[in-house]
Short mmCIF file of C-alpha atoms and ligand atoms in Angstrom, two decimals:
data_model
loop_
_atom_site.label_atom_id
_atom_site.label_comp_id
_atom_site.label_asym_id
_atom_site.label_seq_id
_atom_site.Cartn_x
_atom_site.Cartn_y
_atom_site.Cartn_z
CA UNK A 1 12.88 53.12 35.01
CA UNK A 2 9.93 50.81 34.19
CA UNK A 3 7.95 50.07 37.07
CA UNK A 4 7.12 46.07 37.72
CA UNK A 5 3.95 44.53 37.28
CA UNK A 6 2.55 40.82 38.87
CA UNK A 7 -0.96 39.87 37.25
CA UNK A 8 -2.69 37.06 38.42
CA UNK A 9 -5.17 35.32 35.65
CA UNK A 10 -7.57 33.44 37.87
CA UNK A 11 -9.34 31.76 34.30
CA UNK A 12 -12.77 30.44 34.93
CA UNK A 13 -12.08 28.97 38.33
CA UNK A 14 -13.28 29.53 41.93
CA UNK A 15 -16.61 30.26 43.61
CA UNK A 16 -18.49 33.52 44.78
CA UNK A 17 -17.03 33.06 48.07
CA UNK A 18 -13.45 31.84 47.43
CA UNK A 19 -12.84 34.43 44.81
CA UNK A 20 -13.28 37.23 47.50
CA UNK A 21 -11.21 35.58 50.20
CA UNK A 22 -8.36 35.14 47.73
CA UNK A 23 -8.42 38.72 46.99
CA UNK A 24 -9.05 39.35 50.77
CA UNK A 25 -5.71 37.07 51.44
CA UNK A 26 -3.66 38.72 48.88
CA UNK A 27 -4.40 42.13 50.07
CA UNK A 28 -3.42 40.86 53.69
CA UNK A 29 0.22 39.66 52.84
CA UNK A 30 0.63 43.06 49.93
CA UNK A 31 4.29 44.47 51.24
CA UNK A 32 5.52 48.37 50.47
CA UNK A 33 7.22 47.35 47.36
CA UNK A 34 6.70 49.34 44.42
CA UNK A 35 6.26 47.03 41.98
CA UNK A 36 2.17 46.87 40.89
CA UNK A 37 -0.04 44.17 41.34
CA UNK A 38 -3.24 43.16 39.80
CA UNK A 39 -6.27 40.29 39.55
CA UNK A 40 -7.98 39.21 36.12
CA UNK A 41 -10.99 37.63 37.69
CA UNK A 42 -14.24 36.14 36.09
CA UNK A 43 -16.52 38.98 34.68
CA UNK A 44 -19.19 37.54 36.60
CA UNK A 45 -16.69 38.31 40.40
CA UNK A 46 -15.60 42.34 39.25
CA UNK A 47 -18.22 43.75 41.27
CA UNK A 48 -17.75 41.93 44.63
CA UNK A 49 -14.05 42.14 44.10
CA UNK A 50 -13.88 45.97 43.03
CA UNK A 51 -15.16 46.82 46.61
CA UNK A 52 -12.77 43.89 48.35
CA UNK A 53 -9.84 46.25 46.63
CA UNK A 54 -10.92 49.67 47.00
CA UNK A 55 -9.13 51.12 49.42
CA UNK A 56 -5.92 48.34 48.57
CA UNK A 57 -3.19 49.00 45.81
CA UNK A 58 -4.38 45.67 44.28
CA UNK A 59 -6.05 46.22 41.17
CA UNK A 60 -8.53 44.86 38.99
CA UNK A 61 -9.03 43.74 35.73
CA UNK A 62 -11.39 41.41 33.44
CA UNK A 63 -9.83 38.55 31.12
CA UNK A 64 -11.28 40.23 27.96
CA UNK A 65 -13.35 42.87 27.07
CA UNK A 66 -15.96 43.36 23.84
CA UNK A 67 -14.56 44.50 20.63
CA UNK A 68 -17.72 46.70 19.73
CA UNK A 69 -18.82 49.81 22.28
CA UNK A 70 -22.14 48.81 22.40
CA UNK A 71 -25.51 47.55 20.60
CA UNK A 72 -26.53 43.71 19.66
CA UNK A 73 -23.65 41.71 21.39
CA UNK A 74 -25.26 39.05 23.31
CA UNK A 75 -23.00 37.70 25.66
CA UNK A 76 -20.68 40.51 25.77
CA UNK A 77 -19.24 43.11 28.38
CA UNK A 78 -18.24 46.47 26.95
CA UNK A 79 -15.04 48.53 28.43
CA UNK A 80 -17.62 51.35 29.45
CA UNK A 81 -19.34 48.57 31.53
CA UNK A 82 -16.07 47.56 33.00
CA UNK A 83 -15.26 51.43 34.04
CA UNK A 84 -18.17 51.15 36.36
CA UNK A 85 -16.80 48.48 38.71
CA UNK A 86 -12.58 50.64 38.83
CA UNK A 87 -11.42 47.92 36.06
CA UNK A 88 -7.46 49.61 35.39
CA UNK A 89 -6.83 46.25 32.90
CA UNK A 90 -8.23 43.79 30.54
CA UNK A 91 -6.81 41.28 29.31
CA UNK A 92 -7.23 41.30 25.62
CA UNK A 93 -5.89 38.37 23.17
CA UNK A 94 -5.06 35.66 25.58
CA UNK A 95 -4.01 32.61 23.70
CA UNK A 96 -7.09 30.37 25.24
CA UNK A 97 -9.76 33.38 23.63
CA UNK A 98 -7.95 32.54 20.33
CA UNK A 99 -7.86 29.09 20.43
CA UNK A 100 -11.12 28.12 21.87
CA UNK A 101 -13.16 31.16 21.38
CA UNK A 102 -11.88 32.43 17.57
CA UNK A 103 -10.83 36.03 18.75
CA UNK A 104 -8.75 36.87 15.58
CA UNK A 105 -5.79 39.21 15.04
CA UNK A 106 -8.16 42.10 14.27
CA UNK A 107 -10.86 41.06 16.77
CA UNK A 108 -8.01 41.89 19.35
CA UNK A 109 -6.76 45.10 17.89
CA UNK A 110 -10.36 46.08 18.02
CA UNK A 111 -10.90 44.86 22.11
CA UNK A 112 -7.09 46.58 22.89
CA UNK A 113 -8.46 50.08 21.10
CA UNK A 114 -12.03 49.59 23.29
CA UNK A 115 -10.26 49.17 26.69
CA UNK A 116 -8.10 52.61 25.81
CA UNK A 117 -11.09 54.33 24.79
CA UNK A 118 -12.36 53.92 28.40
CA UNK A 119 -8.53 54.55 29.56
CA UNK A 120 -8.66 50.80 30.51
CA UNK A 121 -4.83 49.40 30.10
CA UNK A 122 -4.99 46.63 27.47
CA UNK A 123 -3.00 43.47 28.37
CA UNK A 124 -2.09 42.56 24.51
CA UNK A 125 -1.14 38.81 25.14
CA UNK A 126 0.47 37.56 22.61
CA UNK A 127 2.91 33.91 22.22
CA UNK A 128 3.52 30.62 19.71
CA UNK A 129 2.55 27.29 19.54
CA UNK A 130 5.00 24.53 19.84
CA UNK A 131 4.24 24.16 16.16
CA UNK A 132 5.30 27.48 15.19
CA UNK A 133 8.35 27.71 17.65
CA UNK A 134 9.74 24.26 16.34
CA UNK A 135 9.05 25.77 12.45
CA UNK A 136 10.82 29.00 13.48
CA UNK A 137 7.74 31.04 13.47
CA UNK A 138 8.02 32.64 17.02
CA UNK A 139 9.33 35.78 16.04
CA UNK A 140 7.14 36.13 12.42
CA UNK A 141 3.70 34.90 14.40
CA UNK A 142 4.42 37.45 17.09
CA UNK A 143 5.28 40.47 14.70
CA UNK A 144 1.94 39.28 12.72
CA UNK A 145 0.05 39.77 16.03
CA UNK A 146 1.75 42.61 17.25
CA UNK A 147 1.37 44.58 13.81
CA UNK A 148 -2.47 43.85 13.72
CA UNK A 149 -2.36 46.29 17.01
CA UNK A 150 0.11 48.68 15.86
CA UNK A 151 -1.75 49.17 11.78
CA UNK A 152 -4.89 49.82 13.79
CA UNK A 153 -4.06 51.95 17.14
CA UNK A 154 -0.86 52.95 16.55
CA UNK A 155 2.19 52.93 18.27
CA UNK A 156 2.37 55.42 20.78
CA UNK A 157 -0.80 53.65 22.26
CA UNK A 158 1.82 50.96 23.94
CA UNK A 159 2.43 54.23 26.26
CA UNK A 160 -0.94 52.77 28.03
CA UNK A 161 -0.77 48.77 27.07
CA UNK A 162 0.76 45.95 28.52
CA UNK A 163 2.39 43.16 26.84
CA UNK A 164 2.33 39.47 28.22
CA UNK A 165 4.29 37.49 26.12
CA UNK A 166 2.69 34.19 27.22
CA UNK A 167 4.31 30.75 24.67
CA UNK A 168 1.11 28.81 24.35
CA UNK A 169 3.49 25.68 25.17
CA UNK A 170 4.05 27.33 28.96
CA UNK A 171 0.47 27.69 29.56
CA UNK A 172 -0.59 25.21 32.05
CA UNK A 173 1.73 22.49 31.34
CA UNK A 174 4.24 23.07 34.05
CA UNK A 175 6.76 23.60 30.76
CA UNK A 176 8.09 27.20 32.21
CA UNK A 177 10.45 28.72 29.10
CA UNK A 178 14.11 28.84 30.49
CA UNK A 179 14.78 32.30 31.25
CA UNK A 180 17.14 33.00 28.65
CA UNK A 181 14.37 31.72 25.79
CA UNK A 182 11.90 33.88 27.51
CA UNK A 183 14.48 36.61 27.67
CA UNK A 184 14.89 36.41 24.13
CA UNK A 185 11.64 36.88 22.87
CA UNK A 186 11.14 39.68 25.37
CA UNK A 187 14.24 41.72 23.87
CA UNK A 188 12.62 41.01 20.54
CA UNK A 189 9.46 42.61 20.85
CA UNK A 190 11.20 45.14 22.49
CA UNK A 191 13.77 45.99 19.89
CA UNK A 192 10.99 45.40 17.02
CA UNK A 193 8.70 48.51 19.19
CA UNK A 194 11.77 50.41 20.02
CA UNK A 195 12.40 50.17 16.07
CA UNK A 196 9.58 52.44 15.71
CA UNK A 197 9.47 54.38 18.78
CA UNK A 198 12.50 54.02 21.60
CA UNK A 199 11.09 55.61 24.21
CA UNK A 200 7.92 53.62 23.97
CA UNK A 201 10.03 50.62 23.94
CA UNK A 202 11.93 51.77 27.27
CA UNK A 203 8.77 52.12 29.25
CA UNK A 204 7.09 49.28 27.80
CA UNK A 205 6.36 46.56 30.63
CA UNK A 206 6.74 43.21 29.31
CA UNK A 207 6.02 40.33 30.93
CA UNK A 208 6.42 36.38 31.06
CA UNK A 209 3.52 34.01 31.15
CA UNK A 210 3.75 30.38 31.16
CA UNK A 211 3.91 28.19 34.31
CA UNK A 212 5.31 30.85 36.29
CA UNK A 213 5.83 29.81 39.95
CA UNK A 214 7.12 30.84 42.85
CA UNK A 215 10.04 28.57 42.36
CA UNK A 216 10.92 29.86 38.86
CA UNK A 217 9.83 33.20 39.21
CA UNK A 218 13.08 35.27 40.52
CA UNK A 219 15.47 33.96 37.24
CA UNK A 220 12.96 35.15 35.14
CA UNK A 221 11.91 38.34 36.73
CA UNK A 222 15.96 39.13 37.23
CA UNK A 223 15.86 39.04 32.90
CA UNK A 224 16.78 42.52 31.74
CA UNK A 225 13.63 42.86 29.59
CA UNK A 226 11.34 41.03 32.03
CA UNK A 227 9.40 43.30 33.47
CA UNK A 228 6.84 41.15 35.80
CA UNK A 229 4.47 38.16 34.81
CA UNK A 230 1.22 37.02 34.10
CA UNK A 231 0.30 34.41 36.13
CA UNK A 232 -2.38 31.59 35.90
CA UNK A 233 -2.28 28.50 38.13
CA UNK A 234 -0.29 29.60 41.20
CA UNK A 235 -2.26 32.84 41.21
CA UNK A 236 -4.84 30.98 42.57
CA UNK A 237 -3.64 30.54 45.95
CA UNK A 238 -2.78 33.73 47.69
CA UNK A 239 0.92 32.58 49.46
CA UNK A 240 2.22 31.44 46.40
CA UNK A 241 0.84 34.74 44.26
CA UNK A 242 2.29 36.81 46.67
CA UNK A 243 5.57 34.53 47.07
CA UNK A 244 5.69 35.29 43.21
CA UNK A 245 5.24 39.16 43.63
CA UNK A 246 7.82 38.98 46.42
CA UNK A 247 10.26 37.71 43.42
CA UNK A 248 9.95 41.08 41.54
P1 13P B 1 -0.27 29.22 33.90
O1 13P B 1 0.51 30.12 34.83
O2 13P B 1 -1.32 28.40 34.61
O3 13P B 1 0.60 28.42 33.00
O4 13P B 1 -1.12 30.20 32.94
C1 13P B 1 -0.49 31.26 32.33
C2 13P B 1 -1.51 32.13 31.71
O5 13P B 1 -2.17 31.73 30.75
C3 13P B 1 -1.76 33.43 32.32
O6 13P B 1 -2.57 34.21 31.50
#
């Protein structure tokens, strides 16, 4: 049985300070369940919050992570630099890097096979635009960006990834995808890994991103090929992170 998964993605927000008493305030209201739990914070915040979690089953991770092991990258934090500070996940191909910040297709591959190098668990995110949904491109822009992983890592490396599937047109708009659309493109990516490797597919976690809240969070999470979500916006306050987690 895949095991659940609740990732908060704070973005660039917060201070020194507030970033470690959210983590501090999630970590106080953390249940027994099973289900995992994890924080994307700010590159700049992993090393004051890798020692607020240390002894906590809330884990860490960075929003992206370089695409090169090393050398002339100004500007740019390598997995092996994130190992240092107990980083278990990166984010790698959120839809705001490849919209603002041009990380391509193969620019992601490359960041999703860095993170596994350093057995770092890639977050692949990958999601359409309103354009592309309401052109009928959902499913061909999502095969497109999971194939770019697949040609280059292969596909038993999805035994140690993540996928978000995160529609650009949920992000931040308060537009949450019903939980039958979200559903649907869940079982797709599913059924297209499962095409090439089932059990993969089975223990794949997949999960939602997109205005998740802690009112909409328990139709969605109760979707057969839901698996958890990636949360931005209401991971930012610890009741209503953990009042999402608490929907798993
Ligand atoms: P919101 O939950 O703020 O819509 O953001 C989702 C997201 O981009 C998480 O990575």
């Amino acid at each position: 049985m895949r095991q659940s998964l609740v990732v908060g993605n704070w973005k660039m927000n917060g201070t020194r300070a507030s970033a470690q008493s959210l983590a501090k305030g999630i970590i106080a209201g953390l249940n027994d369940s099973e289900a995992g739990i994890a924080i994307c914070v700010p590159y700049i915040y992993i090393a004051d919050i890798a020692e607020v979690v240390k002894d906590s089953r809330l884990a860490l991770g960075s929003q992206n992570v370089a695409d090169k092991a090393s050398g002339a990258f100004t500007g740019e934090i390598s997995a092996t630099m994130l190992t240092e500070f107990s980083c278990q996940y990166a984010l790698v191909g959120h839809s705001e890097r490849r919209t603002f910040y041009g990380d391509t297709n193969e620019s992601v591959a490359a960041r999703y096979c860095q993170a596994q190098e350093q057995k770092i668990i890639p977050i692949l995110c990958v999601g359409e635009t309103l354009e592309q949904r309401e052109q009928d491109q959902t499913f061909a822009v999502i095969n497109e960006q999971l194939d770019a992983v697949i040609d280059v890592a292969g596909i038993a490396s999805f035994a140690n990834a993540v996928i978000a599937y995160e529609p650009v047109w949920a992000i931040g708009t308060g537009k949450t995808a019903s939980d039958e659309q979200a559903q649907e493109v869940h079982q797709y990516i599913r059924q297209y890994i499962a095409a090439k490797d089932q059990a993969i597919a089975e223990n794949l976690q997949i999960l939602y991103g997109g205005s998740a809240k802690p009112d909409n969070a328990k139709g969605l999470f109760a979707m057969p090929d839901i698996d958890g979500g990636l949360i931005g916006g209401a991971s930012l306050d610890a009741e209503s992170f953990l009042k999402i987690y608490q929907s798993i």
